[in-house]
Amino acid sequence: MLSNDHIDAFKNITGPKGIITGADEIAPHVKEWRGKFFGKTDLMLAPATTDQVSQIVSYCNDHKIALVPQGGNTGVVGGGIPGLEGRNEVLITTKRMNKNIVVDADDYSIIVDAGCTIQSVQDAAAEQDRLFPLSLASEGSCTAGGVVSTNAGGVHVLRYGTTRALTVGIEAVLPNGQIYSDLSSLRKDNTGYALNQLLIGAEGTLGIITKVAFRLYPMEKQRYTYWLGIDSPATALKLLSSAREITGDRVSVFEILPELGLSLVLNNIPDTAAPLTAPYPWYVLMEVATTTRDNSLQLTLDTWLEAMMQNGLLLDGAEAQSEAQRKAFWKLRESMSEAQKYGGGSIKHDISVPVSHVPVFIEQTFTALEKHFPKCRPMPFGHLGDGNLHFNVLQPEGTNKEDFLSEWSSMNALVHDIVTEHKGSISAEHGIGTLKREELARLKDPAALAAMRTLKAALDPNNIMNPGVLFK
Ligand SMILES: Cc1cc2nc3c(=O)[nH]c(=O)nc-3n(C[C@H](O)[C@H](O)[C@H](O)COP(=O)(O)OP(=O)(O)OC[C@H]3O[C@@H](n4cnc5c(N)ncnc54)[C@H](O)[C@@H]3O)c2cc1C
């Protein structure tokens, strides 16, 4: 319980609007949407300016009060939830820091407050005929500060990179309260350590991001969207390689989905329909996008698809003939996570391996899973173009859900060990949070881990910034 002196001090900094103590108002901020993490706090601070954030952090550093930053609370690894494991922490939300969005169309950049949603960043860019390519299902709620802090990925990484590639400048409050300002949209700057890069993916452990400068791109004017039926991930890899070549690297989406996932969607999610007349072992959702209206690309793609059918790589395929049909294809992909709930309990992995390793990785992991967890039903799906799979495993049919879920850690260890053999990552998109700290400690390169701890101790000697995250 924080003393009234502390609460008065915070009130002096933010004014009454920035102090939230009502349990009802705090409640949605102390639980994660997947229902896996439930925390608690007596106080949520909602500063409106960078200066207020700086004063709050400085005060907390002086009084050794721990802070947990939160943006849209769409994270899934327990990184933005205060009070987990009995810690006393104050929540600091950026929800009032969402007023400023400035587009510089000629500079292909946009500078935004940390609390702006990704949807609002996309919309502001689009108004000036520019593309902000970060796109993820949580974009209506997740924030600029949140995506930078988790280095979010989404469906366009293949073409435009992760948030790290899209971030050109950051303003942040460091754990001692100092304002670090590198908010320009400079593309070239070789003046020593790039602190920006440390803050990206730091999950709120090295400071609070208050503003971000993002890179923009020319607006995509034409999209070709395909739903393809194939026999295996190895074929998907060949198609990806070849499609990148013939389109001049204009493939912007390349997602792989198993038949098990599609059938769960079709059987359980309303208003969905199979794009192809027969089922196939695997499917690809592919999108090619151009910034010009270019009919020659359509011809190139038609010829390519015909050749792929003839050589037997492609078993069947459909091209979206309208925006409505395109959305229908996307609905199948986006419903995958929800649909798997109808298959019973599932154990999740958010992994990546080098793109060319994906087929072998899937094969090896399927074999190992069958040996150790007979009849479990692996359902990997996602961003083949980035080597990133949501490698979820459903319980065997007719078995007890709780028994199956009790294998969570041992199954994670088995899958993560194979990932590590391939020099992959145990967290491709969602971060470490509190969920994967043990696995990070077990599998991260010891030299990297030691350097991370040294950096944390140097920048945050009182361990006030998100103390339970990344390290135990
Ligand atoms: C339906 C759905 C789909 C998703 N799809 C994807 C996807 O495709 N790809 C992907 O990568 N992720 C995805 N996610 C995960 C999530 O949306 C991202 O992790 C997002 O980046 C979190 O942003 P947020 O603003 O909600 O951050 P929060 O959830 O509030 O916080 C996430 C982490 O960042 C820290 N943080 C937040 N704001 C700041 C700040 N201003 N300064 C410092 N630290 C801060 C928090 O302390 C926490 O550790 C998805 C989530 C959902 C619910």
Tab-separated table of N, CA, C and O in Angstrom, residues 57-156:
chain	number	residue	atom	x	y	z
A	57	VAL	N	9.073	9.220	-12.835
A	57	VAL	CA	10.137	8.202	-12.789
A	57	VAL	C	11.238	8.658	-11.830
A	57	VAL	O	11.761	7.873	-11.026
A	58	SER	N	11.551	9.932	-11.896
A	58	SER	CA	12.584	10.464	-11.008
A	58	SER	C	12.182	10.258	-9.527
A	58	SER	O	12.991	9.798	-8.706
A	59	TYR	N	10.927	10.567	-9.227
A	59	TYR	CA	10.422	10.395	-7.854
A	59	TYR	C	10.485	8.912	-7.450
A	59	TYR	O	10.934	8.569	-6.349
A	60	CYS	N	10.051	8.028	-8.371
A	60	CYS	CA	10.052	6.594	-8.061
A	60	CYS	C	11.480	6.090	-7.855
A	60	CYS	O	11.726	5.236	-6.995
A	61	ASN	N	12.407	6.606	-8.634
A	61	ASN	CA	13.800	6.181	-8.483
A	61	ASN	C	14.329	6.615	-7.110
A	61	ASN	O	14.972	5.840	-6.394
A	62	ASP	N	14.016	7.860	-6.715
A	62	ASP	CA	14.462	8.350	-5.402
A	62	ASP	C	13.868	7.520	-4.261
A	62	ASP	O	14.512	7.298	-3.237
A	63	HIS	N	12.606	7.085	-4.433
A	63	HIS	CA	11.912	6.384	-3.336
A	63	HIS	C	11.828	4.876	-3.557
A	63	HIS	O	11.108	4.186	-2.835
A	64	LYS	N	12.530	4.394	-4.583
A	64	LYS	CA	12.570	2.950	-4.898
A	64	LYS	C	11.163	2.338	-5.024
A	64	LYS	O	10.831	1.311	-4.419
A	65	ILE	N	10.355	3.035	-5.812
A	65	ILE	CA	9.001	2.531	-6.094
A	65	ILE	C	9.020	1.908	-7.495
A	65	ILE	O	9.433	2.560	-8.462
A	66	ALA	N	8.581	0.659	-7.598
A	66	ALA	CA	8.643	-0.034	-8.902
A	66	ALA	C	7.487	0.385	-9.802
A	66	ALA	O	6.350	0.562	-9.342
A	67	LEU	N	7.802	0.527	-11.092
A	67	LEU	CA	6.816	0.974	-12.082
A	67	LEU	C	6.653	-0.077	-13.174
A	67	LEU	O	7.648	-0.640	-13.644
A	68	VAL	N	5.415	-0.297	-13.624
A	68	VAL	CA	5.165	-1.164	-14.778
A	68	VAL	C	4.498	-0.321	-15.861
A	68	VAL	O	3.383	0.162	-15.667
A	69	PRO	N	5.175	-0.106	-17.004
A	69	PRO	CA	4.536	0.654	-18.078
A	69	PRO	C	3.499	-0.183	-18.818
A	69	PRO	O	3.675	-1.391	-18.957
A	70	GLN	N	2.453	0.480	-19.276
A	70	GLN	CA	1.440	-0.229	-20.063
A	70	GLN	C	0.929	0.665	-21.183
A	70	GLN	O	0.725	1.860	-20.991
A	71	GLY	N	0.741	0.049	-22.363
A	71	GLY	CA	0.141	0.768	-23.494
A	71	GLY	C	-1.290	0.281	-23.656
A	71	GLY	O	-2.161	0.569	-22.846
A	72	GLY	N	-1.524	-0.523	-24.702
A	72	GLY	CA	-2.883	-1.011	-24.969
A	72	GLY	C	-3.247	-2.272	-24.218
A	72	GLY	O	-4.357	-2.769	-24.339
A	73	ASN	N	-2.319	-2.823	-23.454
A	73	ASN	CA	-2.522	-4.084	-22.718
A	73	ASN	C	-2.983	-5.212	-23.640
A	73	ASN	O	-3.880	-5.982	-23.300
A	74	THR	N	-2.338	-5.306	-24.810
A	74	THR	CA	-2.627	-6.434	-25.712
A	74	THR	C	-1.498	-7.462	-25.689
A	74	THR	O	-1.532	-8.436	-26.451
A	75	GLY	N	-0.507	-7.251	-24.858
A	75	GLY	CA	0.617	-8.188	-24.752
A	75	GLY	C	0.131	-9.532	-24.231
A	75	GLY	O	-0.930	-9.620	-23.608
A	76	VAL	N	0.902	-10.574	-24.481
A	76	VAL	CA	0.440	-11.921	-24.116
A	76	VAL	C	1.441	-12.700	-23.270
A	76	VAL	O	1.299	-13.907	-23.104
A	77	VAL	N	2.456	-11.996	-22.723
A	77	VAL	CA	3.459	-12.735	-21.948
A	77	VAL	C	3.609	-12.198	-20.513
A	77	VAL	O	4.624	-12.410	-19.867
A	78	GLY	N	2.590	-11.493	-20.042
A	78	GLY	CA	2.632	-10.992	-18.667
A	78	GLY	C	3.694	-9.918	-18.463
A	78	GLY	O	4.282	-9.824	-17.381
A	79	GLY	N	3.929	-9.089	-19.487
A	79	GLY	CA	4.960	-8.049	-19.367
A	79	GLY	C	4.436	-6.708	-18.873
A	79	GLY	O	5.191	-5.915	-18.321
A	80	GLY	N	3.146	-6.445	-19.067
A	80	GLY	CA	2.615	-5.120	-18.723
A	80	GLY	C	1.610	-5.165	-17.586
A	80	GLY	O	0.818	-4.240	-17.409
A	81	ILE	N	1.646	-6.238	-16.811
A	81	ILE	CA	0.678	-6.415	-15.720
A	81	ILE	C	1.384	-6.207	-14.382
A	81	ILE	O	2.342	-6.937	-14.071
A	82	PRO	N	0.924	-5.239	-13.568
A	82	PRO	CA	1.592	-5.001	-12.279
A	82	PRO	C	1.162	-6.021	-11.225
A	82	PRO	O	0.100	-6.627	-11.331
A	83	GLY	N	2.008	-6.197	-10.221
A	83	GLY	CA	1.625	-6.967	-9.039
A	83	GLY	C	1.660	-8.472	-9.210
A	83	GLY	O	1.118	-9.198	-8.368
A	84	LEU	N	2.290	-8.967	-10.284
A	84	LEU	CA	2.399	-10.426	-10.416
A	84	LEU	C	3.398	-10.932	-9.376
A	84	LEU	O	4.303	-10.209	-8.976
A	85	GLU	N	3.252	-12.147	-8.956
A	85	GLU	CA	4.158	-12.810	-8.000
A	85	GLU	C	4.300	-11.996	-6.714
A	85	GLU	O	5.360	-11.976	-6.088
A	86	GLY	N	3.211	-11.276	-6.363
A	86	GLY	CA	3.184	-10.557	-5.091
A	86	GLY	C	4.006	-9.272	-5.055
A	86	GLY	O	4.199	-8.693	-3.978
A	87	ARG	N	4.486	-8.801	-6.217
A	87	ARG	CA	5.277	-7.555	-6.195
A	87	ARG	C	4.372	-6.346	-5.974
A	87	ARG	O	3.219	-6.326	-6.393
A	88	ASN	N	4.914	-5.325	-5.281
A	88	ASN	CA	4.202	-4.047	-5.138
A	88	ASN	C	4.658	-3.128	-6.256
A	88	ASN	O	5.803	-2.699	-6.276
A	89	GLU	N	3.780	-2.852	-7.191
A	89	GLU	CA	4.171	-2.046	-8.344
A	89	GLU	C	3.074	-1.051	-8.691
A	89	GLU	O	1.880	-1.342	-8.548
A	90	VAL	N	3.513	0.115	-9.169
A	90	VAL	CA	2.566	1.120	-9.642
A	90	VAL	C	2.474	0.967	-11.160
A	90	VAL	O	3.491	0.804	-11.840
A	91	LEU	N	1.244	1.012	-11.661
A	91	LEU	CA	1.047	0.925	-13.116
A	91	LEU	C	1.123	2.327	-13.703
A	91	LEU	O	0.534	3.272	-13.157
A	92	ILE	N	1.850	2.471	-14.795
A	92	ILE	CA	1.879	3.772	-15.469
A	92	ILE	C	1.420	3.555	-16.910
A	92	ILE	O	2.052	2.810	-17.662
A	93	THR	N	0.279	4.137	-17.245
A	93	THR	CA	-0.299	3.913	-18.576
A	93	THR	C	-0.052	5.129	-19.468
A	93	THR	O	-0.036	6.268	-18.991
A	94	THR	N	0.110	4.854	-20.767
A	94	THR	CA	0.311	5.955	-21.720
A	94	THR	C	-1.020	6.369	-22.362
A	94	THR	O	-1.027	7.052	-23.376
A	95	LYS	N	-2.144	5.944	-21.766
A	95	LYS	CA	-3.412	6.141	-22.476
A	95	LYS	C	-3.785	7.614	-22.692
A	95	LYS	O	-4.575	7.907	-23.586
A	96	ARG	N	-3.229	8.522	-21.897
A	96	ARG	CA	-3.527	9.950	-22.151
A	96	ARG	C	-2.487	10.587	-23.082
A	96	ARG	O	-2.625	11.756	-23.448
A	97	MET	N	-1.479	9.830	-23.442
A	97	MET	CA	-0.422	10.391	-24.303
A	97	MET	C	-0.665	9.940	-25.743
A	97	MET	O	0.061	9.120	-26.295
A	98	ASN	N	-1.735	10.459	-26.333
A	98	ASN	CA	-2.117	9.978	-27.677
A	98	ASN	C	-2.609	11.107	-28.572
A	98	ASN	O	-3.419	10.887	-29.469
A	99	LYS	N	-2.130	12.317	-28.316
A	99	LYS	CA	-2.697	13.470	-29.053
A	99	LYS	C	-1.912	13.825	-30.315
A	99	LYS	O	-2.493	14.284	-31.289
A	100	ASN	N	-0.599	13.644	-30.281
A	100	ASN	CA	0.212	14.208	-31.368
A	100	ASN	C	0.627	13.163	-32.399
A	100	ASN	O	1.257	12.157	-32.065
A	101	ILE	N	0.267	13.448	-33.655
A	101	ILE	CA	0.693	12.606	-34.777
A	101	ILE	C	1.084	13.563	-35.903
A	101	ILE	O	0.247	14.331	-36.380
A	102	VAL	N	2.341	13.543	-36.288
A	102	VAL	CA	2.783	14.469	-37.340
A	102	VAL	C	3.423	13.669	-38.478
A	102	VAL	O	4.419	12.968	-38.289
A	103	VAL	N	2.812	13.803	-39.666
A	103	VAL	CA	3.328	13.087	-40.845
A	103	VAL	C	4.205	14.039	-41.651
A	103	VAL	O	3.842	15.190	-41.857
A	104	ASP	N	5.362	13.550	-42.093
A	104	ASP	CA	6.170	14.297	-43.055
A	104	ASP	C	6.238	13.426	-44.311
A	104	ASP	O	7.046	12.498	-44.399
A	105	ALA	N	5.337	13.744	-45.270
A	105	ALA	CA	5.172	12.855	-46.431
A	105	ALA	C	6.451	12.771	-47.260
A	105	ALA	O	6.819	11.689	-47.727
A	106	ASP	N	7.147	13.906	-47.452
A	106	ASP	CA	8.358	13.881	-48.282
A	106	ASP	C	9.499	13.147	-47.589
A	106	ASP	O	10.387	12.591	-48.233
A	107	ASP	N	9.479	13.179	-46.273
A	107	ASP	CA	10.509	12.498	-45.491
A	107	ASP	C	10.151	11.018	-45.284
A	107	ASP	O	10.946	10.251	-44.743
A	108	TYR	N	8.952	10.638	-45.682
A	108	TYR	CA	8.455	9.275	-45.441
A	108	TYR	C	8.637	8.910	-43.968
A	108	TYR	O	9.188	7.866	-43.631
A	109	SER	N	8.144	9.805	-43.102
A	109	SER	CA	8.240	9.518	-41.664
A	109	SER	C	7.031	10.077	-40.932
A	109	SER	O	6.307	10.943	-41.451
A	110	ILE	N	6.830	9.582	-39.730
A	110	ILE	CA	5.712	10.032	-38.897
A	110	ILE	C	6.196	10.034	-37.451
A	110	ILE	O	6.884	9.089	-37.029
A	111	ILE	N	5.884	11.098	-36.714
A	111	ILE	CA	6.269	11.160	-35.294
A	111	ILE	C	4.993	11.147	-34.457
A	111	ILE	O	4.077	11.938	-34.708
A	112	VAL	N	4.938	10.214	-33.499
A	112	VAL	CA	3.681	10.026	-32.753
A	112	VAL	C	3.944	9.914	-31.255
A	112	VAL	O	5.017	9.478	-30.829
A	113	ASP	N	2.915	10.263	-30.477
A	113	ASP	CA	2.979	10.025	-29.030
A	113	ASP	C	2.918	8.520	-28.763
A	113	ASP	O	2.249	7.779	-29.500
A	114	ALA	N	3.533	8.100	-27.681
A	114	ALA	CA	3.641	6.654	-27.394
A	114	ALA	C	2.286	5.973	-27.222
A	114	ALA	O	2.149	4.790	-27.494
A	115	GLY	N	1.276	6.724	-26.771
A	115	GLY	CA	-0.020	6.097	-26.508
A	115	GLY	C	-0.938	6.039	-27.726
A	115	GLY	O	-2.072	5.554	-27.619
A	116	CYS	N	-0.480	6.508	-28.891
A	116	CYS	CA	-1.311	6.423	-30.107
A	116	CYS	C	-1.467	4.967	-30.515
A	116	CYS	O	-0.494	4.200	-30.497
A	117	THR	N	-2.672	4.591	-30.934
A	117	THR	CA	-2.834	3.206	-31.395
A	117	THR	C	-2.198	3.057	-32.777
A	117	THR	O	-2.058	4.036	-33.523
A	118	ILE	N	-1.870	1.822	-33.119
A	118	ILE	CA	-1.256	1.547	-34.433
A	118	ILE	C	-2.248	1.842	-35.548
A	118	ILE	O	-1.888	2.356	-36.595
A	119	GLN	N	-3.522	1.587	-35.274
A	119	GLN	CA	-4.554	1.935	-36.263
A	119	GLN	C	-4.522	3.437	-36.567
A	119	GLN	O	-4.588	3.849	-37.730
A	120	SER	N	-4.375	4.263	-35.523
A	120	SER	CA	-4.377	5.718	-35.757
A	120	SER	C	-3.114	6.146	-36.507
A	120	SER	O	-3.146	7.102	-37.284
A	121	VAL	N	-2.011	5.445	-36.297
A	121	VAL	CA	-0.781	5.765	-37.039
A	121	VAL	C	-0.981	5.402	-38.516
A	121	VAL	O	-0.664	6.186	-39.423
A	122	GLN	N	-1.547	4.219	-38.765
A	122	GLN	CA	-1.816	3.794	-40.155
A	122	GLN	C	-2.737	4.801	-40.848
A	122	GLN	O	-2.486	5.208	-41.987
A	123	ASP	N	-3.810	5.215	-40.135
A	123	ASP	CA	-4.802	6.118	-40.744
A	123	ASP	C	-4.195	7.475	-41.068
A	123	ASP	O	-4.443	8.036	-42.137
A	124	ALA	N	-3.384	8.004	-40.123
A	124	ALA	CA	-2.777	9.332	-40.356
A	124	ALA	C	-1.829	9.267	-41.557
A	124	ALA	O	-1.795	10.195	-42.382
A	125	ALA	N	-1.090	8.180	-41.684
A	125	ALA	CA	-0.180	8.027	-42.825
A	125	ALA	C	-0.992	7.927	-44.120
A	125	ALA	O	-0.665	8.577	-45.125
A	126	ALA	N	-2.066	7.128	-44.082
A	126	ALA	CA	-2.878	6.910	-45.293
A	126	ALA	C	-3.497	8.207	-45.791
A	126	ALA	O	-3.620	8.418	-46.997
A	127	GLU	N	-3.871	9.087	-44.859
A	127	GLU	CA	-4.452	10.380	-45.271
A	127	GLU	C	-3.494	11.151	-46.165
A	127	GLU	O	-3.902	11.986	-46.954
A	128	GLN	N	-2.196	10.889	-46.016
A	128	GLN	CA	-1.207	11.589	-46.851
A	128	GLN	C	-0.609	10.629	-47.887
A	128	GLN	O	0.520	10.806	-48.328
A	129	ASP	N	-1.390	9.596	-48.222
A	129	ASP	CA	-0.985	8.639	-49.254
A	129	ASP	C	0.331	7.928	-48.917
A	129	ASP	O	1.138	7.651	-49.806
A	130	ARG	N	0.524	7.661	-47.658
A	130	ARG	CA	1.721	6.937	-47.231
A	130	ARG	C	1.283	5.681	-46.470
A	130	ARG	O	0.216	5.650	-45.864
A	131	LEU	N	2.163	4.679	-46.486
A	131	LEU	CA	1.843	3.406	-45.823
A	131	LEU	C	2.673	3.252	-44.558
A	131	LEU	O	3.910	3.353	-44.604
A	132	PHE	N	2.001	2.999	-43.432
A	132	PHE	CA	2.706	2.522	-42.237
A	132	PHE	C	2.429	1.019	-42.194
A	132	PHE	O	1.318	0.587	-41.902
A	133	PRO	N	3.424	0.199	-42.545
A	133	PRO	CA	3.123	-1.204	-42.866
A	133	PRO	C	2.935	-2.146	-41.696
A	133	PRO	O	2.558	-3.296	-41.909
A	134	LEU	N	3.177	-1.698	-40.465
A	134	LEU	CA	2.970	-2.617	-39.341
A	134	LEU	C	1.481	-2.973	-39.272
A	134	LEU	O	0.636	-2.081	-39.212
A	135	SER	N	1.178	-4.264	-39.311
A	135	SER	CA	-0.223	-4.678	-39.330
A	135	SER	C	-0.384	-5.942	-38.500
A	135	SER	O	0.241	-6.965	-38.789
A	136	LEU	N	-1.199	-5.849	-37.451
A	136	LEU	CA	-1.425	-7.010	-36.582
A	136	LEU	C	-2.855	-6.955	-36.075
A	136	LEU	O	-3.467	-5.884	-36.064
A	137	ALA	N	-3.393	-8.114	-35.678
A	137	ALA	CA	-4.811	-8.184	-35.337
A	137	ALA	C	-5.168	-7.271	-34.168
A	137	ALA	O	-6.322	-6.878	-34.016
A	138	SER	N	-4.193	-6.891	-33.347
A	138	SER	CA	-4.473	-6.034	-32.192
A	138	SER	C	-4.297	-4.547	-32.512
A	138	SER	O	-4.294	-3.712	-31.609
A	139	GLU	N	-4.182	-4.180	-33.797
A	139	GLU	CA	-3.789	-2.802	-34.139
A	139	GLU	C	-4.770	-1.729	-33.668
A	139	GLU	O	-4.386	-0.579	-33.485
A	140	GLY	N	-6.028	-2.091	-33.432
A	140	GLY	CA	-6.994	-1.106	-32.932
A	140	GLY	C	-6.716	-0.702	-31.498
A	140	GLY	O	-7.179	0.348	-31.041
A	141	SER	N	-5.971	-1.513	-30.758
A	141	SER	CA	-5.705	-1.222	-29.338
A	141	SER	C	-4.230	-1.047	-29.012
A	141	SER	O	-3.880	-0.273	-28.117
A	142	CYS	N	-3.347	-1.799	-29.680
A	142	CYS	CA	-1.940	-1.725	-29.266
A	142	CYS	C	-1.346	-0.370	-29.665
A	142	CYS	O	-1.814	0.274	-30.595
A	143	THR	N	-0.323	0.049	-28.942
A	143	THR	CA	0.160	1.428	-29.060
A	143	THR	C	1.577	1.487	-29.641
A	143	THR	O	2.301	0.479	-29.658
A	144	ALA	N	1.946	2.700	-30.043
A	144	ALA	CA	3.293	2.901	-30.595
A	144	ALA	C	4.347	2.479	-29.570
A	144	ALA	O	5.295	1.752	-29.893
A	145	GLY	N	4.179	2.920	-28.305
A	145	GLY	CA	5.153	2.558	-27.264
A	145	GLY	C	5.192	1.060	-27.021
A	145	GLY	O	6.257	0.481	-26.806
A	146	GLY	N	4.017	0.417	-27.088
A	146	GLY	CA	3.938	-1.030	-26.849
A	146	GLY	C	4.602	-1.826	-27.968
A	146	GLY	O	5.359	-2.756	-27.701
A	147	VAL	N	4.333	-1.441	-29.222
A	147	VAL	CA	4.921	-2.236	-30.320
A	147	VAL	C	6.434	-2.062	-30.370
A	147	VAL	O	7.162	-2.999	-30.701
A	148	VAL	N	6.906	-0.864	-30.024
A	148	VAL	CA	8.364	-0.668	-29.995
A	148	VAL	C	8.955	-1.487	-28.844
A	148	VAL	O	9.970	-2.171	-29.004
A	149	SER	N	8.299	-1.465	-27.696
A	149	SER	CA	8.836	-2.170	-26.525
A	149	SER	C	8.841	-3.683	-26.692
A	149	SER	O	9.600	-4.378	-26.015
A	150	THR	N	7.948	-4.198	-27.564
A	150	THR	CA	7.941	-5.644	-27.796
A	150	THR	C	8.524	-5.999	-29.168
A	150	THR	O	8.546	-7.174	-29.534
A	151	ASN	N	8.945	-4.975	-29.922
A	151	ASN	CA	9.425	-5.204	-31.301
A	151	ASN	C	8.435	-6.086	-32.055
A	151	ASN	O	8.788	-7.145	-32.575
A	152	ALA	N	7.193	-5.606	-32.116
A	152	ALA	CA	6.123	-6.418	-32.706
A	152	ALA	C	6.395	-6.714	-34.178
A	152	ALA	O	7.095	-5.969	-34.864
A	153	GLY	N	5.793	-7.832	-34.638
A	153	GLY	CA	6.002	-8.278	-36.019
A	153	GLY	C	4.785	-8.037	-36.888
A	153	GLY	O	4.661	-7.001	-37.522
A	154	GLY	N	3.870	-8.993	-36.905
A	154	GLY	CA	2.683	-8.854	-37.745
A	154	GLY	C	2.875	-9.511	-39.100
A	154	GLY	O	3.809	-10.288	-39.311
A	155	VAL	N	1.968	-9.174	-40.036
A	155	VAL	CA	1.912	-9.951	-41.283
A	155	VAL	C	2.763	-9.381	-42.426
A	155	VAL	O	2.842	-9.991	-43.483
A	156	HIS	N	3.392	-8.235	-42.248
A	156	HIS	CA	4.151	-7.656	-43.358
A	156	HIS	C	5.656	-7.628	-43.136
A	156	HIS	O	6.370	-6.882	-43.811
